[in-house]
């Protein structure tokens, strides 16, 4: 987003058209647009199941094609076969039941905890953080991971993981 018109996204959507009942700051919309752009690497204007699989593979995660299709299908309000920016923002701003959030966080944690030990390697989390924010420097990523691993053990338990994700 350029600074001359913060109410318009690069793909032509206007900020005021994106906020439903939730008012979004220009900064938050920029964050959503950056995340969306990472998934929409070919600038198609939508994210399809193959994009979800590609991002998962880049993060050393396994995501089956049918799982990616279910994810996209559950968010594809206009049944276009992909998730556009408006649908993505809708997903990102939908209120979540606290029990559902905890379950989602546990599932996400288990994705990283490949050996089922109850901890994840701080370096794996750092690689994932760098994937999602490609402009993050190595030092910034190290700082973030040190916040997620306050005891400097090199591994992160579920509670540290949740605190890390919800700190913003």
mmCIF file of C-alpha atoms in Angstrom:
data_model
loop_
_atom_site.group_PDB
_atom_site.id
_atom_site.type_symbol
_atom_site.label_atom_id
_atom_site.label_comp_id
_atom_site.label_asym_id
_atom_site.label_seq_id
_atom_site.Cartn_x
_atom_site.Cartn_y
_atom_site.Cartn_z
ATOM 1 C CA UNK A 1 0.000 0.000 0.000
ATOM 2 C CA UNK A 2 1.422 3.378 -0.809
ATOM 3 C CA UNK A 3 1.303 6.268 1.615
ATOM 4 C CA UNK A 4 -0.563 8.577 -0.763
ATOM 5 C CA UNK A 5 -3.775 6.568 -0.600
ATOM 6 C CA UNK A 6 -3.957 4.306 2.417
ATOM 7 C CA UNK A 7 -7.631 3.602 1.789
ATOM 8 C CA UNK A 8 -6.887 1.681 -1.417
ATOM 9 C CA UNK A 9 -5.124 -1.666 -1.608
ATOM 10 C CA UNK A 10 -2.711 -2.557 -4.386
ATOM 11 C CA UNK A 11 -5.329 -4.797 -6.014
ATOM 12 C CA UNK A 12 -7.890 -1.986 -6.164
ATOM 13 C CA UNK A 13 -10.046 -2.938 -3.173
ATOM 14 C CA UNK A 14 -10.969 -0.002 -1.002
ATOM 15 C CA UNK A 15 -10.370 -0.177 2.741
ATOM 16 C CA UNK A 16 -13.901 0.913 3.551
ATOM 17 C CA UNK A 17 -15.253 -2.002 1.493
ATOM 18 C CA UNK A 18 -13.272 -4.509 3.542
ATOM 19 C CA UNK A 19 -14.493 -3.649 6.988
ATOM 20 C CA UNK A 20 -17.813 -5.117 7.905
ATOM 21 C CA UNK A 21 -18.753 -4.891 11.559
ATOM 22 C CA UNK A 22 -15.088 -4.717 12.546
ATOM 23 C CA UNK A 23 -13.221 -1.482 11.911
ATOM 24 C CA UNK A 24 -9.744 -2.253 10.609
ATOM 25 C CA UNK A 25 -6.846 0.139 10.784
ATOM 26 C CA UNK A 26 -4.873 0.795 7.624
ATOM 27 C CA UNK A 27 -1.889 -0.898 9.308
ATOM 28 C CA UNK A 28 -3.906 -4.071 10.017
ATOM 29 C CA UNK A 29 -5.159 -4.186 6.420
ATOM 30 C CA UNK A 30 -1.542 -3.807 5.251
ATOM 31 C CA UNK A 31 -0.557 -6.754 7.455
ATOM 32 C CA UNK A 32 -3.374 -8.858 5.982
ATOM 33 C CA UNK A 33 -2.425 -7.816 2.462
ATOM 34 C CA UNK A 34 1.219 -8.773 3.075
ATOM 35 C CA UNK A 35 0.191 -12.207 4.379
ATOM 36 C CA UNK A 36 -2.180 -12.689 1.459
ATOM 37 C CA UNK A 37 0.520 -11.660 -1.028
ATOM 38 C CA UNK A 38 2.874 -14.322 0.346
ATOM 39 C CA UNK A 39 0.276 -16.963 -0.455
ATOM 40 C CA UNK A 40 -0.721 -15.376 -3.779
ATOM 41 C CA UNK A 41 2.821 -15.417 -5.143
ATOM 42 C CA UNK A 42 1.623 -15.244 -8.772
ATOM 43 C CA UNK A 43 -0.577 -12.187 -8.069
ATOM 44 C CA UNK A 44 -3.727 -13.936 -9.312
ATOM 45 C CA UNK A 45 -5.896 -12.094 -6.809
ATOM 46 C CA UNK A 46 -6.918 -15.291 -5.060
ATOM 47 C CA UNK A 47 -5.411 -18.205 -3.147
ATOM 48 C CA UNK A 48 -6.195 -21.741 -4.283
ATOM 49 C CA UNK A 49 -5.543 -25.107 -2.601
ATOM 50 C CA UNK A 50 -2.178 -25.457 -4.384
ATOM 51 C CA UNK A 51 -1.023 -22.154 -2.840
ATOM 52 C CA UNK A 52 -1.925 -23.454 0.627
ATOM 53 C CA UNK A 53 0.020 -26.672 -0.034
ATOM 54 C CA UNK A 54 3.042 -24.703 -1.331
ATOM 55 C CA UNK A 55 3.162 -22.527 1.805
ATOM 56 C CA UNK A 56 2.781 -25.599 4.032
ATOM 57 C CA UNK A 57 5.600 -27.415 2.221
ATOM 58 C CA UNK A 58 7.862 -24.366 2.526
ATOM 59 C CA UNK A 59 7.273 -24.548 6.276
ATOM 60 C CA UNK A 60 8.110 -28.295 6.319
ATOM 61 C CA UNK A 61 4.482 -29.132 6.987
ATOM 62 C CA UNK A 62 2.409 -31.773 5.297
ATOM 63 C CA UNK A 63 -0.922 -30.600 3.975
ATOM 64 C CA UNK A 64 -2.963 -33.068 1.931
ATOM 65 C CA UNK A 65 -4.716 -31.790 -1.179
ATOM 66 C CA UNK A 66 -8.140 -32.635 0.221
ATOM 67 C CA UNK A 67 -7.330 -30.708 3.428
ATOM 68 C CA UNK A 68 -6.322 -27.656 1.386
ATOM 69 C CA UNK A 69 -9.508 -27.963 -0.665
ATOM 70 C CA UNK A 70 -11.613 -28.144 2.502
ATOM 71 C CA UNK A 71 -9.869 -25.083 3.925
ATOM 72 C CA UNK A 72 -10.399 -23.066 0.762
ATOM 73 C CA UNK A 73 -13.954 -24.355 0.346
ATOM 74 C CA UNK A 74 -14.901 -23.342 3.880
ATOM 75 C CA UNK A 75 -13.768 -19.748 3.253
ATOM 76 C CA UNK A 76 -14.782 -19.369 -0.399
ATOM 77 C CA UNK A 77 -18.006 -17.404 0.103
ATOM 78 C CA UNK A 78 -18.578 -16.707 -3.595
ATOM 79 C CA UNK A 79 -17.748 -20.301 -4.661
ATOM 80 C CA UNK A 80 -15.080 -19.118 -7.106
ATOM 81 C CA UNK A 81 -12.661 -21.904 -6.236
ATOM 82 C CA UNK A 82 -10.254 -19.627 -4.399
ATOM 83 C CA UNK A 83 -10.015 -17.204 -1.502
ATOM 84 C CA UNK A 84 -9.814 -13.570 -2.555
ATOM 85 C CA UNK A 85 -8.571 -10.694 -0.400
ATOM 86 C CA UNK A 86 -12.052 -9.887 0.936
ATOM 87 C CA UNK A 87 -12.625 -13.522 1.971
ATOM 88 C CA UNK A 88 -9.148 -13.695 3.509
ATOM 89 C CA UNK A 89 -9.803 -10.607 5.624
ATOM 90 C CA UNK A 90 -13.162 -12.063 6.613
ATOM 91 C CA UNK A 91 -11.414 -15.220 7.835
ATOM 92 C CA UNK A 92 -8.813 -13.206 9.703
ATOM 93 C CA UNK A 93 -11.370 -11.004 11.470
ATOM 94 C CA UNK A 94 -13.964 -13.625 12.366
ATOM 95 C CA UNK A 95 -14.499 -14.015 16.086
ATOM 96 C CA UNK A 96 -13.428 -17.377 17.416
ATOM 97 C CA UNK A 97 -14.870 -19.230 20.361
ATOM 98 C CA UNK A 98 -12.106 -19.540 23.045
ATOM 99 C CA UNK A 99 -12.408 -23.340 23.090
ATOM 100 C CA UNK A 100 -12.121 -23.439 19.297
ATOM 101 C CA UNK A 101 -9.087 -21.157 19.451
ATOM 102 C CA UNK A 102 -7.356 -23.414 21.977
ATOM 103 C CA UNK A 103 -8.053 -26.470 19.813
ATOM 104 C CA UNK A 104 -6.738 -24.696 16.709
ATOM 105 C CA UNK A 105 -3.609 -23.653 18.588
ATOM 106 C CA UNK A 106 -3.090 -27.226 19.799
ATOM 107 C CA UNK A 107 -3.466 -28.552 16.244
ATOM 108 C CA UNK A 108 -1.005 -25.944 14.976
ATOM 109 C CA UNK A 109 1.444 -26.807 17.749
ATOM 110 C CA UNK A 110 1.172 -30.529 16.926
ATOM 111 C CA UNK A 111 2.004 -29.711 13.311
ATOM 112 C CA UNK A 112 5.382 -28.429 14.479
ATOM 113 C CA UNK A 113 5.855 -31.054 17.206
ATOM 114 C CA UNK A 114 6.703 -33.783 14.716
ATOM 115 C CA UNK A 115 8.043 -36.222 17.320
ATOM 116 C CA UNK A 116 5.151 -35.704 19.789
ATOM 117 C CA UNK A 117 7.517 -34.677 22.584
ATOM 118 C CA UNK A 118 5.376 -31.750 23.730
ATOM 119 C CA UNK A 119 7.952 -29.222 22.540
ATOM 120 C CA UNK A 120 8.968 -27.722 19.225
ATOM 121 C CA UNK A 121 12.426 -26.731 18.140
ATOM 122 C CA UNK A 122 12.985 -22.966 18.311
ATOM 123 C CA UNK A 123 14.856 -23.067 14.984
ATOM 124 C CA UNK A 124 11.864 -24.657 13.233
ATOM 125 C CA UNK A 125 9.605 -21.936 14.586
ATOM 126 C CA UNK A 126 12.118 -19.310 13.492
ATOM 127 C CA UNK A 127 12.143 -20.729 9.942
ATOM 128 C CA UNK A 128 8.351 -20.566 9.871
ATOM 129 C CA UNK A 129 8.345 -16.968 11.183
ATOM 130 C CA UNK A 130 10.852 -15.949 8.485
ATOM 131 C CA UNK A 131 8.696 -17.630 5.830
ATOM 132 C CA UNK A 132 5.673 -15.573 6.824
ATOM 133 C CA UNK A 133 7.644 -12.335 7.098
ATOM 134 C CA UNK A 134 10.314 -12.469 4.428
ATOM 135 C CA UNK A 135 11.470 -8.924 5.278
ATOM 136 C CA UNK A 136 12.317 -9.974 8.834
ATOM 137 C CA UNK A 137 16.065 -9.860 9.405
ATOM 138 C CA UNK A 138 17.893 -12.754 11.008
ATOM 139 C CA UNK A 139 18.435 -10.627 14.136
ATOM 140 C CA UNK A 140 14.727 -9.702 14.341
ATOM 141 C CA UNK A 141 13.766 -13.359 13.958
ATOM 142 C CA UNK A 142 16.244 -14.305 16.701
ATOM 143 C CA UNK A 143 14.704 -11.650 18.961
ATOM 144 C CA UNK A 144 11.198 -12.981 18.323
ATOM 145 C CA UNK A 145 12.242 -16.549 19.031
ATOM 146 C CA UNK A 146 14.000 -15.501 22.238
ATOM 147 C CA UNK A 147 10.616 -14.119 23.329
ATOM 148 C CA UNK A 148 9.000 -17.463 22.489
ATOM 149 C CA UNK A 149 11.810 -19.348 24.278
ATOM 150 C CA UNK A 150 12.330 -17.241 27.427
ATOM 151 C CA UNK A 151 14.347 -19.957 29.213
ATOM 152 C CA UNK A 152 16.729 -20.305 26.228
ATOM 153 C CA UNK A 153 16.236 -24.078 26.097
ATOM 154 C CA UNK A 154 16.126 -24.278 22.301
ATOM 155 C CA UNK A 155 12.626 -25.724 22.459
ATOM 156 C CA UNK A 156 9.219 -24.227 23.052
ATOM 157 C CA UNK A 157 6.376 -25.843 24.981
ATOM 158 C CA UNK A 158 2.690 -25.310 24.213
ATOM 159 C CA UNK A 159 2.201 -22.502 26.770
ATOM 160 C CA UNK A 160 5.209 -20.574 25.450
ATOM 161 C CA UNK A 161 3.920 -21.133 21.906
ATOM 162 C CA UNK A 162 0.480 -19.698 22.772
ATOM 163 C CA UNK A 163 2.011 -16.685 24.545
ATOM 164 C CA UNK A 164 4.249 -16.079 21.537
ATOM 165 C CA UNK A 165 1.360 -16.192 19.053
ATOM 166 C CA UNK A 166 -1.010 -14.065 21.099
ATOM 167 C CA UNK A 167 1.453 -11.400 22.245
ATOM 168 C CA UNK A 168 0.430 -8.793 19.635
#
